[in-house]
Short mmCIF file of C-alpha atoms and ligand atoms in Angstrom, two decimals:
data_model
loop_
_atom_site.label_atom_id
_atom_site.label_comp_id
_atom_site.label_asym_id
_atom_site.label_seq_id
_atom_site.Cartn_x
_atom_site.Cartn_y
_atom_site.Cartn_z
CA MET A 290 35.18 -10.43 40.34
CA ALA A 291 32.84 -12.57 42.90
CA GLU A 292 30.70 -15.12 41.11
CA THR A 293 27.22 -14.74 41.36
CA ASN A 294 24.26 -16.96 40.83
CA LEU A 295 25.70 -19.52 41.55
CA ASP A 296 23.51 -23.33 41.59
CA ILE A 297 24.74 -24.68 45.06
CA GLY A 298 27.38 -23.99 47.54
CA MET A 299 28.95 -25.82 50.04
CA VAL A 300 30.12 -25.30 53.51
CA GLY A 301 33.42 -27.41 54.80
CA LEU A 302 35.82 -27.82 51.85
CA GLY A 303 37.64 -31.13 53.72
CA VAL A 304 38.50 -33.59 51.45
CA MET A 305 34.48 -34.79 51.12
CA GLY A 306 32.90 -31.49 50.71
CA ARG A 307 35.83 -30.40 48.07
CA ASN A 308 35.60 -33.34 45.96
CA LEU A 309 31.90 -33.80 46.23
CA LEU A 310 31.60 -29.89 44.08
CA LEU A 311 33.88 -30.73 42.31
CA ASN A 312 32.34 -33.59 41.22
CA MET A 313 28.79 -31.43 40.51
CA ALA A 314 31.32 -28.83 38.77
CA ASP A 315 32.53 -31.85 36.59
CA HIS A 316 28.63 -31.77 35.76
CA GLY A 317 28.28 -28.61 34.49
CA TYR A 318 26.48 -27.47 37.82
CA SER A 319 28.19 -23.72 39.24
CA VAL A 320 29.44 -24.39 42.65
CA GLY A 321 30.56 -21.80 45.69
CA GLY A 322 32.49 -23.15 48.75
CA LEU A 323 32.76 -22.02 51.96
CA ASP A 324 35.50 -22.58 54.78
CA THR A 325 37.30 -21.09 57.20
CA ASP A 326 40.43 -22.71 56.03
CA ALA A 327 41.89 -19.65 53.29
CA ALA A 328 44.49 -22.88 51.93
CA LYS A 329 41.50 -25.13 51.28
CA VAL A 330 39.22 -22.14 49.87
CA LYS A 331 42.96 -21.01 47.26
CA SER A 332 43.37 -25.14 46.96
CA LEU A 333 39.54 -25.76 45.63
CA LEU A 334 39.91 -22.36 43.25
CA ALA A 335 42.68 -23.74 41.94
CA GLU A 336 41.38 -26.94 40.86
CA ALA A 337 37.87 -25.71 40.28
CA ALA A 338 40.07 -23.75 37.17
CA GLY A 339 38.15 -23.12 34.39
CA LYS A 340 35.02 -23.98 35.81
CA LYS A 341 31.89 -22.27 36.69
CA ALA A 342 32.96 -21.72 40.77
CA GLY A 343 33.56 -19.55 43.49
CA ALA A 344 35.24 -20.18 47.25
CA THR A 345 35.79 -17.71 50.48
CA THR A 346 35.92 -17.64 53.72
CA ASP A 347 33.35 -15.36 54.62
CA ALA A 348 30.33 -16.06 54.78
CA LYS A 349 28.09 -13.63 53.50
CA GLU A 350 30.62 -13.46 50.09
CA PHE A 351 29.83 -16.33 50.53
CA VAL A 352 25.51 -16.66 49.96
CA ALA A 353 25.12 -13.56 47.89
CA MET A 354 27.38 -15.87 45.45
CA LEU A 355 24.10 -18.49 45.36
CA ARG A 356 21.29 -18.20 42.95
CA LYS A 357 18.26 -17.76 45.28
CA PRO A 358 16.07 -19.92 46.52
CA ARG A 359 19.20 -20.84 47.73
CA ALA A 360 20.98 -24.68 48.41
CA ILE A 361 23.58 -25.07 50.68
CA MET A 362 25.09 -28.39 51.54
CA MET A 363 27.16 -28.48 54.37
CA LEU A 364 29.81 -31.18 54.60
CA VAL A 365 31.67 -30.06 58.48
CA PRO A 366 32.27 -33.12 60.79
CA ALA A 367 29.01 -34.18 63.06
CA GLY A 368 27.75 -32.56 66.83
CA LYS A 369 28.26 -28.87 67.34
CA PRO A 370 29.92 -27.88 64.24
CA VAL A 371 26.97 -28.68 62.34
CA ASP A 372 24.86 -26.58 64.93
CA ALA A 373 27.63 -23.24 64.55
CA VAL A 374 27.24 -23.92 60.79
CA ILE A 375 23.43 -23.39 60.88
CA ARG A 376 23.28 -20.60 63.97
CA GLU A 377 26.01 -18.75 61.24
CA MET A 378 23.89 -19.10 58.36
CA MET A 379 20.56 -17.98 59.44
CA PRO A 380 20.70 -14.73 59.68
CA LEU A 381 22.24 -14.32 56.32
CA LEU A 382 19.63 -16.77 54.30
CA SER A 383 15.95 -15.86 53.31
CA PRO A 384 13.11 -17.96 53.92
CA GLY A 385 12.66 -21.59 51.18
CA ASP A 386 16.28 -21.53 51.36
CA LEU A 387 17.48 -25.43 51.39
CA LEU A 388 20.32 -26.35 53.99
CA ILE A 389 21.71 -30.03 53.82
CA ASP A 390 23.66 -31.48 56.49
CA ALA A 391 25.90 -34.01 54.79
CA GLY A 392 27.53 -35.26 57.63
CA ASN A 393 26.96 -38.43 59.51
CA SER A 394 24.98 -36.71 62.36
CA HIS A 395 22.24 -38.46 64.60
CA PHE A 396 19.32 -38.61 63.37
CA LYS A 397 17.77 -37.24 66.75
CA ASP A 398 20.05 -33.86 65.97
CA THR A 399 18.65 -33.93 62.57
CA ASP A 400 14.78 -33.62 64.24
CA ILE A 401 15.79 -30.81 65.82
CA ARG A 402 17.37 -28.89 63.78
CA ASN A 403 14.97 -30.03 60.82
CA LYS A 404 11.63 -29.27 63.03
CA ALA A 405 13.72 -25.50 64.38
CA LEU A 406 14.28 -24.59 61.00
CA ALA A 407 11.16 -25.10 59.32
CA GLU A 408 9.64 -22.71 62.42
CA LYS A 409 11.72 -20.14 60.60
CA SER A 410 10.34 -21.01 56.66
CA PHE A 411 13.72 -22.71 56.31
CA HIS A 412 13.68 -26.22 54.87
CA PHE A 413 16.21 -28.54 56.47
CA PHE A 414 18.34 -32.00 54.74
CA GLY A 415 19.64 -34.73 56.11
CA MET A 416 21.40 -36.43 53.92
CA GLY A 417 23.40 -39.59 53.83
CA VAL A 418 26.83 -39.63 51.52
CA SER A 419 28.31 -42.69 51.34
CA GLY A 420 31.41 -43.89 49.35
CA GLY A 421 34.46 -41.96 51.00
CA GLU A 422 36.96 -39.73 49.40
CA SER A 423 36.78 -41.50 45.82
CA GLY A 424 33.39 -42.06 45.99
CA ALA A 425 32.37 -37.95 46.68
CA ARG A 426 34.38 -37.21 43.74
CA HIS A 427 33.08 -39.88 41.39
CA GLY A 428 30.05 -40.81 42.62
CA PRO A 429 28.50 -41.56 46.25
CA SER A 430 24.83 -42.68 47.28
CA MET A 431 23.00 -40.39 49.04
CA MET A 432 20.59 -40.71 51.31
CA PRO A 433 18.36 -37.53 51.39
CA GLY A 434 15.72 -37.03 54.07
CA GLY A 435 13.40 -33.75 54.95
CA PRO A 436 10.66 -32.00 53.19
CA LYS A 437 10.13 -33.89 49.78
CA GLU A 438 9.25 -30.13 47.46
CA ALA A 439 12.46 -29.16 48.56
CA TYR A 440 13.93 -32.48 47.56
CA GLU A 441 12.95 -31.65 44.05
CA ARG A 442 14.98 -28.88 43.77
CA VAL A 443 18.18 -30.25 44.40
CA ARG A 444 17.08 -33.71 42.40
CA PRO A 445 18.57 -33.05 39.15
CA ILE A 446 22.26 -32.05 40.91
CA LEU A 447 21.88 -34.82 43.24
CA GLU A 448 21.14 -37.22 40.59
CA ALA A 449 23.39 -36.41 38.11
CA VAL A 450 27.03 -36.54 41.10
CA SER A 451 25.72 -39.96 42.66
CA ALA A 452 26.79 -43.16 41.46
CA LYS A 453 25.00 -45.14 38.78
CA VAL A 454 23.91 -48.82 38.28
CA ASN A 455 22.58 -49.44 35.35
CA ASN A 456 21.88 -45.77 34.68
CA ASP A 457 19.58 -45.95 37.79
CA PRO A 458 20.61 -43.54 40.13
CA CYS A 459 22.06 -44.08 43.30
CA VAL A 460 19.73 -41.27 45.12
CA ALA A 461 16.14 -41.52 45.55
CA TYR A 462 13.77 -38.94 48.40
CA LEU A 463 13.81 -41.25 51.43
CA GLY A 464 11.02 -40.08 53.56
CA PRO A 465 10.43 -36.85 55.98
CA GLY A 466 12.37 -35.89 58.96
CA SER A 467 15.33 -37.63 59.38
CA ALA A 468 14.29 -40.76 57.38
CA GLY A 469 18.11 -39.80 55.57
CA HIS A 470 19.75 -39.65 58.10
CA TYR A 471 18.80 -42.79 59.96
CA VAL A 472 19.03 -45.00 56.67
CA LYS A 473 22.50 -44.09 56.30
CA MET A 474 23.20 -44.29 60.12
CA VAL A 475 21.73 -48.50 60.14
CA HIS A 476 24.26 -48.30 56.54
CA ASN A 477 26.86 -47.76 58.79
CA GLY A 478 25.81 -50.60 61.40
CA ILE A 479 25.42 -53.46 58.46
CA GLU A 480 29.13 -52.16 57.10
CA TYR A 481 30.12 -52.42 61.00
CA GLY A 482 28.80 -56.23 60.98
CA LEU A 483 29.86 -56.99 57.34
CA MET A 484 33.47 -55.34 58.52
CA GLN A 485 33.23 -58.14 61.67
CA LEU A 486 32.63 -61.09 58.93
CA ILE A 487 35.90 -60.35 57.10
CA SER A 488 37.88 -59.63 60.42
CA GLU A 489 36.70 -63.13 61.51
CA THR A 490 37.78 -65.21 58.14
CA TYR A 491 40.70 -63.21 57.99
CA ASP A 492 41.16 -64.38 61.58
CA VAL A 493 40.51 -68.27 61.36
CA MET A 494 42.58 -67.98 57.47
CA LYS A 495 45.51 -66.83 58.96
CA ARG A 496 45.52 -68.41 62.61
CA VAL A 497 43.87 -71.66 61.66
CA LEU A 498 44.67 -72.41 58.32
CA GLY A 499 47.83 -70.75 58.09
CA LEU A 500 47.55 -68.77 54.77
CA SER A 501 49.83 -66.28 53.84
CA ASN A 502 49.38 -62.64 53.21
CA GLU A 503 49.39 -63.14 48.68
CA GLU A 504 47.21 -66.52 49.62
CA LEU A 505 44.78 -64.27 51.45
CA HIS A 506 44.78 -61.86 48.82
CA GLY A 507 43.90 -64.50 46.37
CA VAL A 508 40.74 -66.14 48.32
CA TYR A 509 38.67 -62.52 48.76
CA ASP A 510 39.89 -61.46 45.45
CA THR A 511 38.34 -64.64 44.13
CA TRP A 512 35.53 -64.23 46.15
CA ASN A 513 35.19 -61.05 45.17
CA ARG A 514 34.44 -62.40 41.40
CA GLY A 515 31.66 -64.84 42.14
CA GLU A 516 28.48 -63.79 44.23
CA LEU A 517 30.38 -61.99 47.26
CA ASN A 518 31.23 -59.60 44.54
CA GLY A 519 31.29 -55.99 46.76
CA PHE A 520 33.46 -53.02 47.77
CA LEU A 521 34.67 -54.50 50.88
CA MET A 522 35.52 -57.88 49.63
CA GLU A 523 37.26 -55.33 46.63
CA ILE A 524 39.30 -53.49 49.27
CA THR A 525 40.11 -56.48 51.58
CA ALA A 526 41.69 -58.16 48.57
CA GLY A 527 43.92 -55.71 47.96
CA ILE A 528 44.90 -54.88 51.25
CA PHE A 529 46.59 -57.82 51.61
CA ARG A 530 48.82 -56.80 49.03
CA GLN A 531 49.83 -53.24 50.35
CA LYS A 532 53.33 -52.46 50.65
CA ASP A 533 54.32 -50.36 53.62
CA ASP A 534 56.13 -47.22 53.15
CA LYS A 535 58.53 -47.57 56.45
CA SER A 536 59.35 -50.95 56.38
CA ASN A 537 59.62 -53.47 54.02
CA LYS A 538 57.05 -56.10 55.26
CA LEU A 539 53.48 -55.90 54.00
CA LEU A 540 51.08 -53.03 55.54
CA ILE A 541 48.63 -54.96 57.62
CA ASP A 542 50.93 -56.80 59.71
CA VAL A 543 52.49 -53.25 60.27
CA ILE A 544 49.10 -52.00 61.23
CA LEU A 545 47.63 -52.24 64.96
CA ASP A 546 45.02 -54.75 66.04
CA VAL A 547 42.68 -51.73 67.16
CA ALA A 548 39.88 -50.95 65.35
CA ARG A 549 38.06 -47.39 66.46
CA GLN A 550 34.92 -45.81 65.49
CA LYS A 551 33.05 -42.98 65.54
CA GLY A 552 30.55 -43.90 66.38
CA THR A 553 27.41 -44.77 63.61
CA GLY A 554 27.40 -48.17 64.32
CA GLN A 555 27.03 -47.65 68.60
CA TRP A 556 24.11 -45.21 67.52
CA THR A 557 22.68 -47.93 64.88
CA SER A 558 22.72 -50.61 67.94
CA GLN A 559 21.09 -48.10 70.20
CA ASP A 560 18.28 -47.07 68.10
CA ALA A 561 17.48 -51.36 67.34
CA LEU A 562 17.35 -51.63 71.45
CA GLU A 563 14.99 -48.76 71.91
CA LEU A 564 12.55 -49.85 68.47
CA LYS A 565 13.56 -53.74 70.63
CA VAL A 566 14.48 -55.07 67.03
CA PRO A 567 16.89 -58.05 67.21
CA ALA A 568 20.44 -56.71 65.18
CA PRO A 569 22.55 -58.75 67.72
CA THR A 570 25.61 -59.03 64.77
CA ILE A 571 25.70 -55.03 64.50
CA ASP A 572 26.00 -55.52 68.49
CA ALA A 573 28.47 -57.89 68.52
CA ALA A 574 30.61 -55.73 65.75
CA VAL A 575 30.36 -52.56 68.27
CA ALA A 576 31.37 -54.75 71.16
CA MET A 577 34.20 -56.42 68.98
CA ARG A 578 35.74 -52.84 68.53
CA ASP A 579 35.37 -51.80 71.97
CA LEU A 580 37.06 -55.34 73.18
CA SER A 581 40.23 -54.82 70.94
CA GLY A 582 40.86 -51.15 72.31
CA ARG A 583 40.96 -52.66 75.57
CA GLU A 584 44.72 -53.65 74.99
CA GLU A 585 46.25 -53.60 78.71
CA ILE A 586 43.34 -56.94 79.65
CA ARG A 587 44.37 -58.57 76.66
CA ALA A 588 47.79 -58.58 77.30
CA ALA A 589 47.02 -59.35 81.02
CA ALA A 590 44.48 -62.33 79.55
CA ASN A 591 47.27 -63.42 77.12
CA LYS A 592 49.86 -63.65 79.14
CA MET A 593 47.31 -65.73 82.29
CA PHE A 594 45.04 -67.75 79.87
CA GLN A 595 46.71 -70.44 77.22
CA SER A 596 45.47 -70.36 73.94
CA PRO A 597 44.06 -74.11 72.70
CA GLN A 598 46.66 -75.71 70.32
CA ILE A 599 45.32 -75.31 67.04
CA VAL A 600 43.56 -79.01 67.01
CA SER A 601 41.66 -78.69 63.61
CA ARG A 602 43.16 -80.73 60.86
CA PRO A 603 41.30 -78.68 58.40
CA GLU A 604 40.11 -80.60 55.17
CA PRO A 605 40.70 -79.13 51.75
CA VAL A 606 37.75 -77.77 50.97
CA MET A 607 37.70 -75.42 54.00
CA ILE A 608 37.64 -72.63 52.60
CA GLU A 609 34.70 -73.14 50.42
CA LYS A 610 33.32 -73.64 53.20
CA ILE A 611 34.60 -70.46 54.91
CA ARG A 612 33.11 -68.78 51.91
CA ASN A 613 29.65 -70.67 52.17
CA ALA A 614 29.78 -69.14 55.99
CA PHE A 615 30.60 -66.01 55.26
CA HIS A 616 27.51 -65.61 52.51
CA ALA A 617 24.96 -66.95 54.59
CA ALA A 618 26.71 -64.47 57.46
CA MET A 619 26.56 -61.80 55.45
CA ILE A 620 22.93 -62.33 54.05
CA ILE A 621 22.12 -62.03 57.70
CA THR A 622 23.61 -59.28 58.36
CA TYR A 623 21.81 -57.33 55.84
CA ALA A 624 18.47 -58.79 57.05
CA GLN A 625 19.05 -57.32 60.51
CA GLY A 626 19.56 -54.24 58.65
CA MET A 627 16.88 -53.65 57.10
CA ALA A 628 14.24 -55.19 59.77
CA GLN A 629 15.83 -52.29 62.01
CA LEU A 630 14.60 -49.99 58.92
CA GLN A 631 11.21 -51.32 58.80
CA ALA A 632 10.80 -51.28 62.48
CA ALA A 633 11.82 -47.37 62.20
CA SER A 634 9.95 -46.68 59.68
CA LYS A 635 6.81 -47.38 61.73
CA ALA A 636 8.26 -46.01 64.68
CA TYR A 637 9.07 -42.70 63.07
CA SER A 638 7.03 -42.25 60.14
CA TYR A 639 9.18 -42.23 57.55
CA GLY A 640 7.50 -43.83 55.06
CA LEU A 641 10.40 -46.17 53.99
CA ASN A 642 10.33 -48.01 50.65
CA MET A 643 12.83 -51.16 51.54
CA GLU A 644 13.16 -51.43 47.32
CA LEU A 645 14.39 -47.87 47.07
CA ILE A 646 16.27 -48.52 49.46
CA ALA A 647 18.48 -51.57 48.58
CA ARG A 648 18.79 -50.18 45.07
CA ILE A 649 20.54 -46.62 46.10
CA TRP A 650 22.96 -48.86 48.43
CA ARG A 651 24.14 -51.25 44.88
CA GLY A 652 26.30 -48.54 43.91
CA GLY A 653 28.77 -45.63 45.04
CA CYS A 654 28.46 -47.18 49.18
CA ILE A 655 30.41 -48.66 51.64
CA ILE A 656 28.35 -51.56 51.90
CA ARG A 657 27.57 -52.09 47.91
CA ALA A 658 27.47 -55.83 46.85
CA SER A 659 25.88 -57.76 44.15
CA LEU A 660 23.75 -59.24 46.78
CA LEU A 661 21.75 -56.13 46.79
CA GLU A 662 20.62 -56.75 43.27
CA ASP A 663 18.67 -59.90 45.24
CA ILE A 664 17.33 -57.98 48.34
CA ARG A 665 16.02 -55.25 45.58
CA ASN A 666 14.18 -58.12 43.95
CA ALA A 667 12.72 -59.73 47.49
CA TYR A 668 11.25 -56.44 48.40
CA ARG A 669 10.29 -56.11 44.69
CA ALA A 670 8.04 -59.29 45.17
CA LYS A 671 7.40 -58.36 48.64
CA PRO A 672 7.11 -54.57 49.44
CA ASP A 673 6.18 -55.48 53.39
CA LEU A 674 8.64 -58.57 53.83
CA PRO A 675 8.66 -58.64 57.25
CA GLU A 676 12.31 -60.52 57.35
CA LEU A 677 14.45 -60.58 54.60
CA ILE A 678 15.15 -64.34 55.20
CA LEU A 679 11.27 -65.41 54.74
CA ASP A 680 11.96 -64.16 50.95
CA PRO A 681 12.28 -67.96 49.18
CA ALA A 682 15.02 -66.58 46.98
CA ILE A 683 17.14 -65.76 49.81
CA GLY A 684 15.95 -67.88 52.05
CA LYS A 685 17.21 -70.72 50.03
CA LYS A 686 20.48 -69.31 50.07
CA VAL A 687 20.69 -68.98 53.65
CA SER A 688 19.23 -72.94 54.24
CA GLU A 689 22.00 -74.53 51.30
CA ARG A 690 24.65 -72.63 53.52
CA VAL A 691 24.36 -72.77 57.37
CA ALA A 692 25.82 -75.82 57.54
CA ASP A 693 28.95 -74.65 56.49
CA LEU A 694 28.21 -71.71 58.80
CA ARG A 695 27.65 -73.98 61.75
CA ALA A 696 31.35 -75.67 60.69
CA PHE A 697 33.22 -72.07 60.22
CA ILE A 698 31.69 -71.70 64.07
CA LYS A 699 33.28 -75.06 64.88
CA LEU A 700 36.52 -75.00 63.92
CA ALA A 701 37.08 -71.10 64.74
CA VAL A 702 35.72 -72.21 68.61
CA GLU A 703 37.68 -75.43 68.61
CA ASN A 704 40.94 -73.15 68.30
CA GLY A 705 39.68 -71.02 70.70
CA ILE A 706 39.31 -67.72 67.57
CA PRO A 707 36.61 -64.92 69.03
CA ALA A 708 33.80 -65.37 65.89
CA ALA A 709 31.80 -63.26 67.29
CA GLY A 710 29.64 -61.78 64.15
CA HIS A 711 29.41 -65.45 62.22
CA MET A 712 27.63 -66.70 65.77
CA MET A 713 25.27 -63.68 65.72
CA CYS A 714 24.11 -64.41 62.70
CA LEU A 715 23.54 -68.26 63.11
CA THR A 716 21.82 -67.92 66.54
CA TYR A 717 19.65 -64.86 64.85
CA PHE A 718 18.66 -67.48 62.16
CA ASP A 719 18.44 -71.11 64.16
CA ALA A 720 16.09 -68.31 67.03
CA TYR A 721 13.97 -67.57 63.97
CA ARG A 722 13.82 -71.04 62.59
CA SER A 723 13.91 -73.17 65.98
CA GLY A 724 10.36 -73.02 66.24
CA TRP A 725 10.51 -72.95 70.06
CA MET A 726 12.49 -70.74 72.48
CA PRO A 727 13.02 -71.53 75.82
CA PHE A 728 11.19 -68.75 77.14
CA ASN A 729 8.49 -70.08 79.10
CA LEU A 730 11.17 -70.68 81.39
CA ILE A 731 11.72 -66.75 81.82
CA GLN A 732 8.15 -66.26 81.77
CA ALA A 733 8.20 -68.99 85.06
CA GLN A 734 11.67 -67.33 86.58
CA ARG A 735 9.40 -63.97 86.27
CA ASP A 736 6.51 -65.01 87.93
CA TYR A 737 8.52 -66.99 90.72
CA PHE A 738 10.73 -64.03 92.09
CA GLY A 739 8.16 -60.92 90.76
CA ALA A 740 4.53 -62.07 90.07
CA HIS A 741 4.76 -60.39 86.76
CA THR A 742 2.51 -62.82 85.07
CA TYR A 743 2.83 -65.30 82.22
CA GLU A 744 0.83 -66.50 79.45
CA ARG A 745 0.07 -70.34 78.63
CA VAL A 746 -0.03 -71.92 75.71
CA ASP A 747 -3.40 -73.88 75.84
CA GLU A 748 -5.85 -70.68 77.18
CA LYS A 749 -6.25 -66.88 76.70
CA GLY A 750 -5.13 -64.43 79.41
CA THR A 751 -2.34 -63.62 82.16
CA PHE A 752 -2.03 -66.33 84.92
CA HIS A 753 0.04 -66.08 88.14
CA THR A 754 0.82 -69.22 90.37
CA HIS A 755 2.18 -69.12 93.89
CA TRP A 756 5.37 -71.16 93.06
CA SER A 757 6.74 -73.23 95.64
C1 LIG B 196 30.45 -43.89 54.43
C2 LIG B 196 31.43 -45.00 56.17
C3 LIG B 196 31.21 -43.36 56.17
C4 LIG B 196 32.48 -43.53 57.40
C5 LIG B 196 32.19 -43.90 58.74
C6 LIG B 196 32.50 -44.80 59.42
O1 LIG B 196 29.47 -44.19 53.97
O2 LIG B 196 31.71 -43.63 53.57
O3 LIG B 196 30.49 -45.26 56.62
O4 LIG B 196 30.56 -42.56 56.53
O5 LIG B 196 33.57 -44.11 57.07
O6 LIG B 196 32.03 -42.60 59.47
O7 LIG B 196 33.41 -44.91 60.60
P1 LIG B 196 33.74 -44.94 61.33
O8 LIG B 196 34.28 -46.91 61.22
O9 LIG B 196 34.67 -44.64 62.12
O10 LIG B 196 32.81 -45.30 63.10
#
């Protein structure tokens, strides 16, 4: 007999949807699943045996299983599949029902869907879910945004299934409209930046310092036990020990040196440009993934141009310097993401609470790291802090390590190793720090060729000169 009165439904029983649903069932909630694939429905029912769960391939039957007003989560690929599910669900739902898009949808699509559904008296939530398969099953970080009153209905479920840090749930209502998906997008932009930075430290330690995979494992493992502790550091240490099933090599050495992307990092950069907020490390991370995919050009250039001889005689303390360089760059990468969130909060009226965002990123998500505790403290002390590096404690950490950031970049440059992520972090820092930038010249050039006018240091107003 079909179940009835279930607490929450899930459309899409792929890995993420199924795991999140099972996580809810583990916490005592009754759950219903819908998928067009009968095998997925069957396997969910088998896994949820003994719990109050129903699953079906029939949308009508699915909707009938849920308690009113219904709460339905979707975990389907971003884009057209989300609209297809909404189209399928709408005639079956009643006003007041809540639909939650828990995929990585573009925030502008979320705004459109939000508006269209609100006009029909449905509630719609865009919610970022981070933590991959295992996060979904055992505690993700979740970033919901949309109508606040509807959030209260699902709050207990979301808080129960989320990751916890010192008993604090890694989920909170973030703001109206597409606030949740925006915050998740920037989370992914920071994720791209951090992954790029870690890969650069790998490149230098492998090709310049000549570290073996086992030694690299040791370095990242040590880093993960200190201030650099975080999920990406932890998995990086593990990666260098993973054996390949198909050969007797370590897996890292048989993986192609090309990084693909689903697009969230690119969206972060695109919107940063739109908002005129500098996010150069995220831009560089996206560009370097794109460059890695241009394999034919890479092969031709590799044949055509000589690589510099490895010139550096690295001092024994170099690994320590690389650690510090990465640490400074990591802080500056989070700073760019946080600054983008603040700009978006103003531009899109999200009313974001920066401390809350740092709080829910401390556990469950891909960019969780001990550093987020410091970031949280910075915003707790000054909620409208315009730039993270201006926080005295965080600024001190950067300034104590910036000489090592320069040394790392110098080592990379001398040896022909691309280190765009670290370079962009240093450039971002130096540009803010230097007190003067050469943009008087750019003003002069614009006025020279286009009569665009310029401003002066000694008088207010705009001026034009007949340049000779
Ligand atoms: C997460 C991840 C997750 C996914 C991204 C990254 O927070 O759990 O960010 O959303 O891994 O889609 O994918 P790409 O690198 O392909 O953009």
